mmCIF file of C-alpha atoms in Angstrom:
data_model
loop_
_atom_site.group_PDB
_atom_site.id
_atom_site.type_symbol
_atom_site.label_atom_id
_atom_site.label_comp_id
_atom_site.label_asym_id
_atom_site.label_seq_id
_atom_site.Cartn_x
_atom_site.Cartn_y
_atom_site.Cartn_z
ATOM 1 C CA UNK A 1 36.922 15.140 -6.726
ATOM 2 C CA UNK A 2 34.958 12.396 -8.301
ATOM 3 C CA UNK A 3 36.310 9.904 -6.118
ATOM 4 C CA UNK A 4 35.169 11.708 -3.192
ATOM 5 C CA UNK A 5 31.736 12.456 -4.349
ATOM 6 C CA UNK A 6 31.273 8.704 -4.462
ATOM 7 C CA UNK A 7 32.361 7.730 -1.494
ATOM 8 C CA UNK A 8 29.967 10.623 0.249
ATOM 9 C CA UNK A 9 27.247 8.155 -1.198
ATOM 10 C CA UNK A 10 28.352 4.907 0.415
ATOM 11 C CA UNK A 11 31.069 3.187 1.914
ATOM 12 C CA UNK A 12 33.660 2.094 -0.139
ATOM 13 C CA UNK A 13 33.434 -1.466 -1.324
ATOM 14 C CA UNK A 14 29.828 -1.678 0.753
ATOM 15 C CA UNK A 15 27.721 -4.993 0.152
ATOM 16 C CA UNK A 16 24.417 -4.869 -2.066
ATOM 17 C CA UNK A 17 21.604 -4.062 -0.330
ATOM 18 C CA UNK A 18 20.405 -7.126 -1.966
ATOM 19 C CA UNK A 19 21.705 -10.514 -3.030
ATOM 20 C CA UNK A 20 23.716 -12.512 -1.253
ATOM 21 C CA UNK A 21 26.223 -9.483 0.086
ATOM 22 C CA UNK A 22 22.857 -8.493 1.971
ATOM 23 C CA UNK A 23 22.969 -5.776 4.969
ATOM 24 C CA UNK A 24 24.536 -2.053 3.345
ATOM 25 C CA UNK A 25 21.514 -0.344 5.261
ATOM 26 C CA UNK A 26 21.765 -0.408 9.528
ATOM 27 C CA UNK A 27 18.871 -2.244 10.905
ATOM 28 C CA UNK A 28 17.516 0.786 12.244
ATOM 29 C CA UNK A 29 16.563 1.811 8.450
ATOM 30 C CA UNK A 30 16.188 -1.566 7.068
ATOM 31 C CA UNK A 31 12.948 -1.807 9.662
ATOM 32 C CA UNK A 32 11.368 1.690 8.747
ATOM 33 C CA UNK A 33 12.190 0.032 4.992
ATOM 34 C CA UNK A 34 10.338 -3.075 5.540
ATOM 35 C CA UNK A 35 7.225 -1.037 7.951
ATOM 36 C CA UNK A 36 6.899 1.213 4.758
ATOM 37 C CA UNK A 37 6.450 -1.909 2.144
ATOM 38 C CA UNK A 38 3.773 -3.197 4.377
ATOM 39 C CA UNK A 39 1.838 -0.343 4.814
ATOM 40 C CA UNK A 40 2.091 -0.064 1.434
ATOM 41 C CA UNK A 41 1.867 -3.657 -0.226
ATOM 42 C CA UNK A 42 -0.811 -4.946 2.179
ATOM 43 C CA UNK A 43 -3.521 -2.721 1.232
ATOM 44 C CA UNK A 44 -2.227 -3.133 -2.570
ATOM 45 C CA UNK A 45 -2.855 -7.085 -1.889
ATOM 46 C CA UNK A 46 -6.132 -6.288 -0.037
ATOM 47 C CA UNK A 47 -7.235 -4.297 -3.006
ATOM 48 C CA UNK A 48 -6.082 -6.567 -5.830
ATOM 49 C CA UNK A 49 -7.714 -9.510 -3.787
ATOM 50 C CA UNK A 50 -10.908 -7.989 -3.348
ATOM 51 C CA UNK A 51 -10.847 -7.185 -7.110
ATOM 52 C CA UNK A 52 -10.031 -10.744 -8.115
ATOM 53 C CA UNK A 53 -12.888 -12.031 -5.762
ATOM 54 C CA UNK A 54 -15.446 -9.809 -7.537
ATOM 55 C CA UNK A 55 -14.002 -10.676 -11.212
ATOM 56 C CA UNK A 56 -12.819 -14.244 -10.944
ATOM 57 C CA UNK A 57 -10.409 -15.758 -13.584
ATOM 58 C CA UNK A 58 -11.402 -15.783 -17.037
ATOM 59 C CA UNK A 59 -9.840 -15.047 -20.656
ATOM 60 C CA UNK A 60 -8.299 -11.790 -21.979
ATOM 61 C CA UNK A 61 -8.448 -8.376 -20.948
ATOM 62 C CA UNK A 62 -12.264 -9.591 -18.675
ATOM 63 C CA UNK A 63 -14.125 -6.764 -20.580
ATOM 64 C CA UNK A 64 -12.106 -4.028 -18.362
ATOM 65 C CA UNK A 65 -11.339 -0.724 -20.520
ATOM 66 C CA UNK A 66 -7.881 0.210 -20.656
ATOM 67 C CA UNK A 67 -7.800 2.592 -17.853
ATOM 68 C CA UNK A 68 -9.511 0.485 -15.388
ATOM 69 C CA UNK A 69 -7.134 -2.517 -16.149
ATOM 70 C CA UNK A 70 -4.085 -0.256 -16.104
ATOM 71 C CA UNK A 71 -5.198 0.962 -12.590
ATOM 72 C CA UNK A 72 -5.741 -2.995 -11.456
ATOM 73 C CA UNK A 73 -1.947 -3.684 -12.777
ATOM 74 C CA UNK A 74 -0.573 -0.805 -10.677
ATOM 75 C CA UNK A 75 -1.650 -1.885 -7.719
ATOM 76 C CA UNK A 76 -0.918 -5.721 -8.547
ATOM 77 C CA UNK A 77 2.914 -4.534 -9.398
ATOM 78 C CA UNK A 78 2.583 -1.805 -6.345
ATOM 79 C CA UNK A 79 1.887 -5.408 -4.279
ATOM 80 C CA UNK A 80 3.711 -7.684 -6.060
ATOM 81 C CA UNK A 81 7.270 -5.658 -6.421
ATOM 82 C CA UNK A 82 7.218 -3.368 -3.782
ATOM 83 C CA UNK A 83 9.226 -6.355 -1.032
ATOM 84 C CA UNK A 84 11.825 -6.442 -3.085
ATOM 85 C CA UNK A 85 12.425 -2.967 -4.249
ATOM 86 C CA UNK A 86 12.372 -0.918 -0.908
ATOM 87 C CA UNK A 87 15.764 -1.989 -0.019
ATOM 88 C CA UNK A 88 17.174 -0.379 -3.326
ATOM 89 C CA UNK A 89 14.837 2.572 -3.024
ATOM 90 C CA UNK A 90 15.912 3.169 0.443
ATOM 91 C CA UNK A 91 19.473 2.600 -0.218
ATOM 92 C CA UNK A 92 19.215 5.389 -2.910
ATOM 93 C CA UNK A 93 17.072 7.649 -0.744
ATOM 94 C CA UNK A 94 19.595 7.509 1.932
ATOM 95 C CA UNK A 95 22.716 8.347 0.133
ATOM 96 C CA UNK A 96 21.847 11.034 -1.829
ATOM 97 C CA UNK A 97 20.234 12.688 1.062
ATOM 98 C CA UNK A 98 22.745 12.149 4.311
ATOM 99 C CA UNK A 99 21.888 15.191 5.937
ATOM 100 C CA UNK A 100 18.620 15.644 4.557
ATOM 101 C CA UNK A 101 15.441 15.767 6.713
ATOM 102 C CA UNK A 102 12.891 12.741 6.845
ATOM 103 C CA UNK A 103 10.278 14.778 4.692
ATOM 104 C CA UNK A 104 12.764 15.405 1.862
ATOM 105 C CA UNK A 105 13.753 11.637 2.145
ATOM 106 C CA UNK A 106 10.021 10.651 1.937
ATOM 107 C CA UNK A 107 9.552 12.792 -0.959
ATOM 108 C CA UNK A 108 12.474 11.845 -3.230
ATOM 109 C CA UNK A 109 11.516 8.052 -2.010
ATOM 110 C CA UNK A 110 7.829 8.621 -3.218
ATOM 111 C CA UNK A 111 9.608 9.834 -7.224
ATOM 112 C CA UNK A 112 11.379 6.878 -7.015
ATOM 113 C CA UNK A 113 8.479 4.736 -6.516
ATOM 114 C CA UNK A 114 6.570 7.006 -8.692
ATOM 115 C CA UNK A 115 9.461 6.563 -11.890
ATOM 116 C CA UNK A 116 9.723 3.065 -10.871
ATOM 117 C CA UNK A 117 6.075 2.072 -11.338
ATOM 118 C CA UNK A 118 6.086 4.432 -14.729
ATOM 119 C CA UNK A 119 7.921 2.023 -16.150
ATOM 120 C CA UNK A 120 6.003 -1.050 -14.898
ATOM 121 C CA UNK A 121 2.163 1.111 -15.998
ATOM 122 C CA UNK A 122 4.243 1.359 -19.746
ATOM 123 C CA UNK A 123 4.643 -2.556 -19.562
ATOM 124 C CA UNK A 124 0.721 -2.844 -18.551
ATOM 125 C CA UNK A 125 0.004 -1.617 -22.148
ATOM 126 C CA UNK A 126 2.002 -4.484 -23.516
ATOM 127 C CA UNK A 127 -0.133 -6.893 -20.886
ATOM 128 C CA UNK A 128 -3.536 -5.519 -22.039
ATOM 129 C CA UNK A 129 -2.369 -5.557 -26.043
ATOM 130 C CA UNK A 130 -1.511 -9.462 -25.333
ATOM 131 C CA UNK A 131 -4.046 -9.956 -22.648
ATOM 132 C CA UNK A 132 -6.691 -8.860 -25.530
ATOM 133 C CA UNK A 133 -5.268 -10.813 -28.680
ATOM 134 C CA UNK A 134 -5.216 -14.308 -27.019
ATOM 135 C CA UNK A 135 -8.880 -13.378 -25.095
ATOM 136 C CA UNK A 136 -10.184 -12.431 -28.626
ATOM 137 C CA UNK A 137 -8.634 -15.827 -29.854
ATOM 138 C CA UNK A 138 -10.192 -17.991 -27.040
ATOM 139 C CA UNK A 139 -13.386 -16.375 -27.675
ATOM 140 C CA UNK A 140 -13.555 -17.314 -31.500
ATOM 141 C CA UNK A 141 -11.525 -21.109 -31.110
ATOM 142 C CA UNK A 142 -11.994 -21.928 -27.682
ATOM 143 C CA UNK A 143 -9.406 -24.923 -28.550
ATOM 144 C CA UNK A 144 -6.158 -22.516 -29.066
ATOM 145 C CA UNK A 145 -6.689 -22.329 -25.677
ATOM 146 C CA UNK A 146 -3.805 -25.095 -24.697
ATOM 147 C CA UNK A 147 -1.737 -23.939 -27.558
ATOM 148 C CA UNK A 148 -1.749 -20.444 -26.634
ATOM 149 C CA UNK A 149 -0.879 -21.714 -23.336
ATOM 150 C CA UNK A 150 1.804 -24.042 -24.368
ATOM 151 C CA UNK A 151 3.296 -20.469 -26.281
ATOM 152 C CA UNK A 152 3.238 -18.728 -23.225
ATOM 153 C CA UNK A 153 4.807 -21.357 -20.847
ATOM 154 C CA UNK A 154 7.509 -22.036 -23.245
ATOM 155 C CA UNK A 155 8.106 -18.388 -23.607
ATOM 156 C CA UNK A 156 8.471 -17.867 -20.089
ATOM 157 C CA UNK A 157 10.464 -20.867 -19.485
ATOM 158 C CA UNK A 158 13.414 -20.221 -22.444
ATOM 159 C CA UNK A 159 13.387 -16.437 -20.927
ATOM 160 C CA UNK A 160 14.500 -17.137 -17.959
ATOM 161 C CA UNK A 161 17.470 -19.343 -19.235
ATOM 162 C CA UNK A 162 18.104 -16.210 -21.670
ATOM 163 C CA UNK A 163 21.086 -13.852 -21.161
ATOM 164 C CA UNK A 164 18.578 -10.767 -21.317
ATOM 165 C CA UNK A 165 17.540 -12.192 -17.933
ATOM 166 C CA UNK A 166 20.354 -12.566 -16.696
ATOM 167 C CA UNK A 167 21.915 -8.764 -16.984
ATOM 168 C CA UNK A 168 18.380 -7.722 -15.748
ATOM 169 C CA UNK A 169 18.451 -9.938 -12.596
ATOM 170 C CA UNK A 170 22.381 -9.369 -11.319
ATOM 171 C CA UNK A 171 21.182 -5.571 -11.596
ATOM 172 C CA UNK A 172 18.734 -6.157 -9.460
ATOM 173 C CA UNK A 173 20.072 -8.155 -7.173
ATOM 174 C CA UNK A 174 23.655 -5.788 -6.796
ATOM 175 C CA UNK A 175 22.459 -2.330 -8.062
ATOM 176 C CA UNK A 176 24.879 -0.243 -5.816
ATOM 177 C CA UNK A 177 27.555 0.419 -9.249
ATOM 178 C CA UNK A 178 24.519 1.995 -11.307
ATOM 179 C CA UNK A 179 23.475 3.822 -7.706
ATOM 180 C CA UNK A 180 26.657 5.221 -7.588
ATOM 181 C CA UNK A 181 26.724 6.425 -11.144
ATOM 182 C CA UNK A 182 23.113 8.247 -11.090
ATOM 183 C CA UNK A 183 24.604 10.065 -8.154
ATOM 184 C CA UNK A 184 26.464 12.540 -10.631
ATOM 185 C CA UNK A 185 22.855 13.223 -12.730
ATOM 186 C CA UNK A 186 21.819 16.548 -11.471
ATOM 187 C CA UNK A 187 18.158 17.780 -10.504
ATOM 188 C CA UNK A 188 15.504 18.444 -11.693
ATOM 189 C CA UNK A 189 13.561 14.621 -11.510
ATOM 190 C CA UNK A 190 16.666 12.854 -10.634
ATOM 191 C CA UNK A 191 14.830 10.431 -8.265
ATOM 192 C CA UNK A 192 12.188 9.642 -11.097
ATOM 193 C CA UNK A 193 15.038 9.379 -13.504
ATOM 194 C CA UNK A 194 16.910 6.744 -11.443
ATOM 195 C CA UNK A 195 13.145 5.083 -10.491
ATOM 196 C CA UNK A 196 12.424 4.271 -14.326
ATOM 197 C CA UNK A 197 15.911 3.448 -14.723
ATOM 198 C CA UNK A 198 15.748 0.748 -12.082
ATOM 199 C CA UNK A 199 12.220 -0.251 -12.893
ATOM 200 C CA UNK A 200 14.015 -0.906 -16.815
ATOM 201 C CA UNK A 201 16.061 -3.499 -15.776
ATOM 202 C CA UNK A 202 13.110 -5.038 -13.159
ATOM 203 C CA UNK A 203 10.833 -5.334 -15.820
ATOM 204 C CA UNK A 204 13.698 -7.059 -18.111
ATOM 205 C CA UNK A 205 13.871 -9.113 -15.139
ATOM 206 C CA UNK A 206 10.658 -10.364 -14.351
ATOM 207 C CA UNK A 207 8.924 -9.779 -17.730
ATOM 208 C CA UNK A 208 8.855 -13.433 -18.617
ATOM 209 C CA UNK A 209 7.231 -14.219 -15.170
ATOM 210 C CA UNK A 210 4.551 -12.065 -16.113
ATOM 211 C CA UNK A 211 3.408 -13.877 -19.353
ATOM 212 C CA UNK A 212 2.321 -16.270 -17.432
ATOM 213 C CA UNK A 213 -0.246 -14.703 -16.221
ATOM 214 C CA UNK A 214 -1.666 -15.121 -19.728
ATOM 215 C CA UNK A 215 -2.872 -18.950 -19.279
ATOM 216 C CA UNK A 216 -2.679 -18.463 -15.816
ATOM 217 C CA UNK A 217 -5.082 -15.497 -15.233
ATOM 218 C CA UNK A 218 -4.770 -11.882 -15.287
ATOM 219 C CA UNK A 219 -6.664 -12.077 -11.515
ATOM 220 C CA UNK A 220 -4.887 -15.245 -10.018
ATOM 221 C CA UNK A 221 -4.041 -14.567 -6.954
ATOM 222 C CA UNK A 222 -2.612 -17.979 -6.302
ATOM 223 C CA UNK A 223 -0.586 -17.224 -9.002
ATOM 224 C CA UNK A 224 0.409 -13.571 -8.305
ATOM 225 C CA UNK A 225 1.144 -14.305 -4.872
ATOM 226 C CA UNK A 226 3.538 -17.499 -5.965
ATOM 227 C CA UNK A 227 5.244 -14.605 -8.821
ATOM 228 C CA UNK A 228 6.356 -12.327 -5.493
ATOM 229 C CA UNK A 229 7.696 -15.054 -3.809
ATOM 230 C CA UNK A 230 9.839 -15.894 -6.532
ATOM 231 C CA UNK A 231 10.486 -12.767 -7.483
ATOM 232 C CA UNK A 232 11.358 -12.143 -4.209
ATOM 233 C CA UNK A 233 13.498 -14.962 -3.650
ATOM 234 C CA UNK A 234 15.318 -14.611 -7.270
ATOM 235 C CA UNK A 235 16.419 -10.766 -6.290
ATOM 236 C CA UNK A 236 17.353 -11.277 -2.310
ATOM 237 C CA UNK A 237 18.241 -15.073 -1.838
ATOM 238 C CA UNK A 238 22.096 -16.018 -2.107
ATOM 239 C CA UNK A 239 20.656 -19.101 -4.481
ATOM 240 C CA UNK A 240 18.517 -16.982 -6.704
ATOM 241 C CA UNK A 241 20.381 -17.735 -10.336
ATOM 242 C CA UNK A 242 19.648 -21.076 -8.808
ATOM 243 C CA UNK A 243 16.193 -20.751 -8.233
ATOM 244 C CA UNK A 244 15.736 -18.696 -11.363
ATOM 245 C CA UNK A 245 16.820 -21.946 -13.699
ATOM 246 C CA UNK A 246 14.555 -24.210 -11.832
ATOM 247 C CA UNK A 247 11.513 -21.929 -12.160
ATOM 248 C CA UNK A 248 12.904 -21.826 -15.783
ATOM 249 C CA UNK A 249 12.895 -25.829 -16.327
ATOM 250 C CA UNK A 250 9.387 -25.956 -14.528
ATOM 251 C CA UNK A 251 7.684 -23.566 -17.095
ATOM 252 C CA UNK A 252 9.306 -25.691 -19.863
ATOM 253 C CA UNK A 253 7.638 -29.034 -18.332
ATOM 254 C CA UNK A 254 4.199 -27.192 -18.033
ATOM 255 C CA UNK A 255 4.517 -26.289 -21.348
ATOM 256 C CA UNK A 256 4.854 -29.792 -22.085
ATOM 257 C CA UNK A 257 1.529 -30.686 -20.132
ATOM 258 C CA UNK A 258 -0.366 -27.626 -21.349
ATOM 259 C CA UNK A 259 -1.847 -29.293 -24.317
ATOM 260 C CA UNK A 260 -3.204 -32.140 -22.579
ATOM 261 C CA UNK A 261 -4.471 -30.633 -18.821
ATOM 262 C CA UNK A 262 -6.964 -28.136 -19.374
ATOM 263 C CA UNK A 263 -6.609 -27.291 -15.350
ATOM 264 C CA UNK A 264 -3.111 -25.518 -16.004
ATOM 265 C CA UNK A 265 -5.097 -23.070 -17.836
ATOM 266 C CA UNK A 266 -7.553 -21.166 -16.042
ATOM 267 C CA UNK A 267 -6.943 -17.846 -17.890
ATOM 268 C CA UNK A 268 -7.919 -19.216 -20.765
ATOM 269 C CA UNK A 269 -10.801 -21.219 -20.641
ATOM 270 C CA UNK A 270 -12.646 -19.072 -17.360
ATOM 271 C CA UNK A 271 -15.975 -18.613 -19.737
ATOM 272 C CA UNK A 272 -16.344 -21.810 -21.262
ATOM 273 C CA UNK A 273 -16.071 -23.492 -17.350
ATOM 274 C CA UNK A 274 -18.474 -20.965 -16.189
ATOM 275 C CA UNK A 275 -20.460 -21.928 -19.277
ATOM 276 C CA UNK A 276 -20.326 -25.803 -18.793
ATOM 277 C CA UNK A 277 -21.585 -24.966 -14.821
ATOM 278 C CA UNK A 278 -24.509 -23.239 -16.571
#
């Protein structure tokens, strides 16, 4: 009986809906998928955009109280993750709900979304806590600057040669075995459960992408915009481990630089530049 209750959730021995196996979903879905993430991630970039023009780049936390910075890093993660999650969302959505109607499958894809970027607004505490120790240490030695820069690039760049990574990105990029196995939880909150259970191992996955946003800026959107791509690219292109140790090697030679080229740093020097303009 087991056996069969899979196989009611997708064919056997189906390819990923991401990675290189690409297509489970028929192209009929896979466009509603991808219509959904922009409707979705291009007023999230519009938003986060806007925001970043009014703010600029500068150190730290920019004087923005908790909530206000947690409801920023939604919408930067709602724009920034969403391209490369609807394909697993949808994929989940759709077999747990064959014969379900398309306002059930809207609803259980909205908890998914919703458990999914519960996980990611937990990680945005861990963002501000950092976000505010290095602005604090900017603000009283405005030279630890290119260290605390050097830190974070290094960081960033070992991580993604680290096995943690790893586990966290072949997840992501061939979820369909963990899929399967959430289809025997039971209800209530099932679709949230599964959402922060996927979000887990995205966040384990792209959590050293994210601290560079540290020297980088908090409101980069150069920078955020170059972080979807390759987070994009890492979960859905057949070279992505590839791509993942080059983006790996280039953090480690900017960590090199960091001490010595002040422009790599933008997040951490935004008030003493708009201090030498005055």
């Amino acid at each position: 009986m087991r056996r069969s209750r899979t196989s009611a959730f997708v064919p056997a021995r189906s390819p990923a809906p991401t990675g290189a196996g690409g297509g489970l979903l028929p192209t009929r879905d896979l466009a509603a998928a991808w219509i959904l993430v922009v409707l979705i991630a291009v007023p999230a970039w519009a938003l986060t955009i806007g925001q970043a023009r009014d703010m600029g780049v500068e150190p730290g936390t920019m004087g923005m109280a908790l909530p206000l910075f947690l409801l920023l890093w939604v919408t930067m993660m709602a724009a920034m993750m969403l391209p490369s999650m609807a394909p697993v969302a949808l994929t989940w959505v759709r077999g747990i709900g064959r014969q379900s109607s398309g306002w059930t499958r809207a609803a259980r894809s909205i908890e998914f979304v919703g458990g999914y970027l519960l996980v990611w607004t937990a990680f945005g505490l861990l963002a501000y806590a950092a976000l505010a120790f290095t602005g604090g240490l900017v603000d009283d030695h405005p030279t630890a600057g290119r260290w605390i820069g050097t830190i974070a690039f290094l960081l960033a760049g070992l991580y993604q040669f680290g096995p943690l990574k790893h586990v966290c990105l072949r997840h992501c990029r061939d979820p369909l075995s963990h899929l399967v196995r959430y289809a025997g939880f039971r209800r209530p909150a099932r679709d949230l459960r599964v959402g922060v259970h996927h979000g887990a191992y995205c966040v384990g996955c792209c959590a050293g992408l994210m601290v560079v946003l540290i020297p980088l800026g908090v409101m980069n959107v150069a920078a955020m915009a170059g972080l979807a791509l390759v987070i994009f690219m890492e979960k859905l292109w057949s070279r992505g481990f590839l791509l993942t140790s080059v983006v790996g090697a280039a953090f480690l030679v900017l960590a090199l630089l960091a001490p010595f080229q002040d422009w790599l740093l933008p997040g951490l020097q935004g008030s003493m530049a708009s201090m030498d303009g005055m």
